[in-house]
Coordinates of C-alpha atoms in Angstrom, one line a residue:
D17 CA 86.4 70.2 111.7
G18 CA 86.2 73.2 114.0
W19 CA 88.6 75.2 111.6
H20 CA 86.3 78.6 111.8
E21 CA 83.5 77.5 109.8
Y22 CA 81.0 79.4 111.5
A23 CA 83.4 82.6 111.3
D24 CA 84.4 82.2 107.3
V25 CA 80.3 82.3 106.6
I26 CA 79.8 85.3 108.9
W27 CA 83.5 87.0 106.7
V28 CA 81.4 85.9 103.3
L29 CA 78.4 87.9 104.3
Y30 CA 80.7 90.9 105.5
L31 CA 82.2 91.0 102.3
A32 CA 79.2 90.7 100.4
Q33 CA 77.4 93.1 102.2
R34 CA 80.4 95.8 101.8
F35 CA 81.4 95.3 98.6
G36 CA 78.8 93.6 96.5
V37 CA 77.9 90.0 96.2
D38 CA 80.0 89.7 93.1
V39 CA 82.7 90.1 95.0
V40 CA 83.0 86.1 96.2
R41 CA 82.9 85.4 92.2
Q42 CA 86.3 87.9 92.3
V43 CA 88.0 86.2 95.0
Y44 CA 87.5 82.5 93.8
K45 CA 88.3 84.1 90.4
E46 CA 91.6 84.9 91.8
T47 CA 92.2 81.7 93.1
T48 CA 91.3 79.6 90.4
E49 CA 93.9 81.6 88.6
G50 CA 96.6 79.9 90.9
S51 CA 98.8 83.3 90.7
Y52 CA 99.8 83.4 94.1
R53 CA 100.3 81.4 97.3
E54 CA 98.9 82.6 100.9
M55 CA 96.4 85.4 100.7
G56 CA 97.4 86.9 97.4
N57 CA 94.0 86.0 95.7
F58 CA 92.2 88.6 98.6
Y59 CA 95.0 91.0 98.0
D60 CA 94.1 91.6 94.5
V61 CA 90.5 91.9 94.7
M62 CA 90.9 94.7 98.3
T63 CA 93.2 96.2 95.7
N64 CA 90.2 97.0 93.1
H65 CA 88.0 97.5 95.6
G66 CA 90.3 100.7 96.9
T67 CA 91.6 98.9 100.2
T68 CA 93.7 96.1 101.9
L69 CA 93.1 92.5 103.1
A70 CA 94.3 94.1 106.5
E71 CA 91.9 97.3 106.2
A72 CA 89.0 95.0 105.3
F73 CA 89.6 92.2 108.1
K74 CA 90.0 94.9 110.8
T75 CA 86.9 96.8 109.8
F76 CA 85.4 93.1 109.6
T77 CA 86.0 92.6 113.5
V78 CA 84.6 96.0 114.4
W79 CA 81.1 94.8 112.6
N80 CA 81.2 91.8 114.4
Y81 CA 81.1 93.5 117.7
F82 CA 77.9 95.1 116.9
T83 CA 76.2 91.9 116.6
G84 CA 73.2 90.3 119.0
D85 CA 72.1 93.0 121.5
R86 CA 74.9 94.9 120.3
D87 CA 73.2 95.5 116.9
D88 CA 73.2 99.2 116.0
G89 CA 71.7 98.9 112.6
K90 CA 74.8 100.2 110.9
H91 CA 76.9 97.2 109.9
Y92 CA 75.3 93.4 109.5
L93 CA 71.5 93.5 108.0
N94 CA 69.6 91.5 110.7
G95 CA 72.9 91.9 113.0
H96 CA 70.6 91.3 116.1
R97 CA 69.7 87.7 115.1
F98 CA 73.8 86.9 115.3
P99 CA 75.3 85.5 118.1
P100 CA 77.2 88.3 120.0
V101 CA 80.8 87.8 119.6
A102 CA 82.4 87.0 123.1
V103 CA 84.0 88.8 125.3
H104 CA 86.2 86.9 127.8
L105 CA 85.1 88.4 131.9
D106 CA 89.0 88.3 132.5
D107 CA 89.1 91.0 129.8
I108 CA 86.9 93.7 131.0
H109 CA 88.2 95.7 133.1
N110 CA 87.2 98.8 135.7
Q111 CA 90.6 98.8 138.1
Y112 CA 94.1 100.7 136.8
P113 CA 96.7 100.5 135.9
V114 CA 96.1 96.8 134.4
F115 CA 98.7 94.7 132.3
K116 CA 97.9 91.6 130.2
H117 CA 100.2 89.1 128.4
F118 CA 99.7 86.5 126.1
N119 CA 101.8 83.8 125.0
S120 CA 101.9 81.9 121.9
Q121 CA 99.6 79.4 123.3
E122 CA 97.0 82.0 124.3
M123 CA 97.1 84.6 122.1
P124 CA 94.5 84.8 119.1
E125 CA 95.0 82.9 116.1
H126 CA 95.9 83.8 113.0
F127 CA 93.1 85.9 111.6
S128 CA 91.2 85.9 114.7
S129 CA 90.8 88.6 117.4
R130 CA 90.3 88.9 121.0
Y131 CA 87.9 92.0 122.6
V132 CA 89.0 94.1 125.8
V133 CA 86.5 96.2 127.3
F134 CA 87.7 99.2 129.5
E135 CA 85.4 100.9 132.2
P136 CA 86.1 104.0 134.2
S137 CA 87.1 103.7 137.6
S138 CA 86.4 106.2 140.1
D139 CA 90.0 107.4 140.0
V140 CA 90.1 107.1 135.9
N141 CA 88.1 110.4 134.3
Q142 CA 90.3 112.6 132.5
N143 CA 93.4 111.2 130.3
F144 CA 93.2 107.1 129.6
A145 CA 96.1 105.6 127.8
I146 CA 96.3 101.9 125.9
R147 CA 99.2 100.0 125.3
V148 CA 99.5 97.6 122.8
D149 CA 102.9 95.4 122.4
G150 CA 103.0 92.2 119.9
G151 CA 105.9 90.1 119.0
D152 CA 108.7 91.9 117.0
I153 CA 109.3 91.1 113.5
N154 CA 113.1 91.2 112.7
D155 CA 112.8 89.1 109.3
S156 CA 112.9 91.6 106.1
D157 CA 111.8 88.8 104.1
E158 CA 108.6 88.7 106.2
L159 CA 108.0 92.2 106.6
G160 CA 108.1 92.0 102.5
R161 CA 105.5 89.1 102.6
L162 CA 103.1 91.3 104.7
R163 CA 103.6 94.0 102.7
N164 CA 102.9 92.2 99.3
F165 CA 99.9 90.7 100.5
G166 CA 98.3 94.1 102.3
L167 CA 99.1 92.7 105.8
R168 CA 101.3 94.2 109.0
G169 CA 101.3 92.1 111.8
W170 CA 99.5 92.7 114.7
G171 CA 95.7 95.5 114.5
A172 CA 94.3 97.2 117.1
K173 CA 90.9 98.7 116.6
V174 CA 89.3 100.9 119.2
I175 CA 85.5 101.2 119.6
I176 CA 85.0 104.2 122.0
E177 CA 81.5 105.0 123.4
G178 CA 80.1 108.2 124.2
S179 CA 78.0 109.1 127.6
D180 CA 75.7 110.6 125.0
G181 CA 75.0 107.4 123.1
S182 CA 77.7 108.2 120.0
V183 CA 80.1 105.2 119.0
N184 CA 83.3 106.4 116.7
V185 CA 85.6 103.8 115.8
D186 CA 89.7 104.6 116.2
E187 CA 92.9 102.6 115.4
I188 CA 96.1 102.1 117.9
F189 CA 98.8 102.3 114.9
T190 CA 101.8 99.8 115.7
F191 CA 104.8 100.1 114.2
S192 CA 105.7 97.6 111.7
R193 CA 109.0 96.2 112.8
S194 CA 108.2 96.7 116.5
Q195 CA 105.0 95.8 116.6
E196 CA 104.0 98.8 119.3
G197 CA 101.6 101.4 119.4
Q198 CA 99.6 103.6 122.2
K199 CA 96.9 106.2 122.2
T200 CA 95.7 108.5 125.2
F201 CA 92.3 108.9 124.9
Q202 CA 90.6 112.3 126.6
D203 CA 87.6 112.4 129.2
F204 CA 87.6 108.9 130.4
G205 CA 84.8 108.5 132.6
T206 CA 83.2 111.6 131.7
K207 CA 82.2 112.2 127.9
I208 CA 83.5 108.1 127.1
K209 CA 81.6 105.6 129.0
K210 CA 83.6 102.5 127.7
I211 CA 86.7 101.5 125.3
I212 CA 86.5 98.4 123.3
L213 CA 90.4 97.7 122.3
I214 CA 90.1 94.8 119.7
L215 CA 93.4 92.6 119.5
I216 CA 93.7 91.2 115.7
N217 CA 96.3 88.9 114.4
L218 CA 97.1 89.7 110.9
R219 CA 100.2 87.8 110.3
P220 CA 100.4 84.4 108.4
D221 CA 103.7 83.3 109.4
I222 CA 103.2 83.7 113.5
Q223 CA 104.2 80.5 115.1
H224 CA 107.1 80.6 117.2
E225 CA 107.4 80.0 120.9
T226 CA 108.9 83.5 121.8
D227 CA 105.6 85.1 119.8
S228 CA 103.0 87.1 121.9
I229 CA 100.9 90.2 122.2
S230 CA 100.2 92.1 125.2
Y231 CA 98.3 95.3 126.3
A232 CA 98.6 97.7 129.4
A233 CA 96.2 100.4 130.1
G234 CA 95.5 103.4 132.4
V235 CA 96.4 106.8 133.5
P236 CA 99.3 107.9 131.4
P237 CA 102.5 109.5 133.5
T238 CA 102.1 113.2 133.9
G239 CA 105.8 113.5 133.6
Q240 CA 107.5 115.4 131.0
L241 CA 110.3 115.0 128.4
S242 CA 112.0 118.0 126.8
T243 CA 112.3 117.5 122.7
P244 CA 114.8 115.0 121.5
T245 CA 117.6 116.0 120.2
L246 CA 119.6 113.9 117.7
A247 CA 123.1 113.8 116.6
Q248 CA 126.0 111.5 115.1
D249 CA 129.4 110.8 117.2
A250 CA 132.5 110.0 116.1
N251 CA 131.6 106.5 114.5
G252 CA 128.7 107.7 112.8
K253 CA 126.1 106.2 115.1
V254 CA 123.2 108.3 116.2
V255 CA 123.4 109.8 119.8
I256 CA 119.7 110.8 121.0
R257 CA 119.7 113.2 124.2
W258 CA 116.7 114.7 126.2
D259 CA 116.2 116.0 129.6
L260 CA 113.6 115.1 132.1
L261 CA 111.4 118.0 133.0
D262 CA 109.5 116.0 135.1
I263 CA 109.9 112.4 136.3
S264 CA 106.3 112.1 138.1
G265 CA 105.2 108.9 137.2
I266 CA 107.9 107.9 135.0
K267 CA 109.3 104.3 135.3
E268 CA 111.5 103.9 132.0
V269 CA 111.7 105.4 128.5
T270 CA 111.6 103.6 125.8
I271 CA 112.7 104.2 121.7
V272 CA 110.9 102.8 119.3
R273 CA 112.9 102.5 115.9
K274 CA 110.5 102.8 113.1
R275 CA 111.9 101.8 109.8
Y276 CA 109.7 103.1 106.6
A277 CA 109.8 101.8 103.5
P278 CA 108.1 104.0 100.5
S279 CA 105.1 102.6 98.7

């Protein structure tokens, strides 16, 4: 009925090739015991294999990129026979800065992804920054559910293609509440010939009109801030201070608050 039947088959092929064919029986066994709702059956199986559902699915989206004529022989068996994963023409960039926002109707659905390609321009040959920003998760209960199932909202894997033919996989870490993350890459346009960003929706309860995901990319500001200092005021509130050492290219400064929950 159109609900990802093909992708479901590829997901099973990926699991079987990475963890062994018995992983399929293990998932069904957890499902039939009925001890969880939502993604709990995958949680136990992935934990038993030394990973999490989020890590397994994010790696799955990386494997999917190396299909068709992108097959490098290191991922799917016979990956060259798979139809290549789609990259929208609007998501291939070579002029910067660039910013793109997907609202709740446009963004990838739960457990799906979108591939964004950044190619160098004549103006970009040194530092290159990519920033992602998903809708905030302010509900503590939802954060707890995500952690319980080995998920964390939005994922952002990065495939880096080198001018020497090398390929490296990295990740932009997103804070659990703000769902924001940024990474700067060196030698874009010289040693790096292409960067592929994979935006991955790992949030089961995402459904509100305010939900969204955006990305921005380009040369990072050359300006500098001093090392911030923290203090408490008379009311016990935290005060953060810094000096603007160089304001070149800086439009605004954003403070992202991260809450840490011990595991």
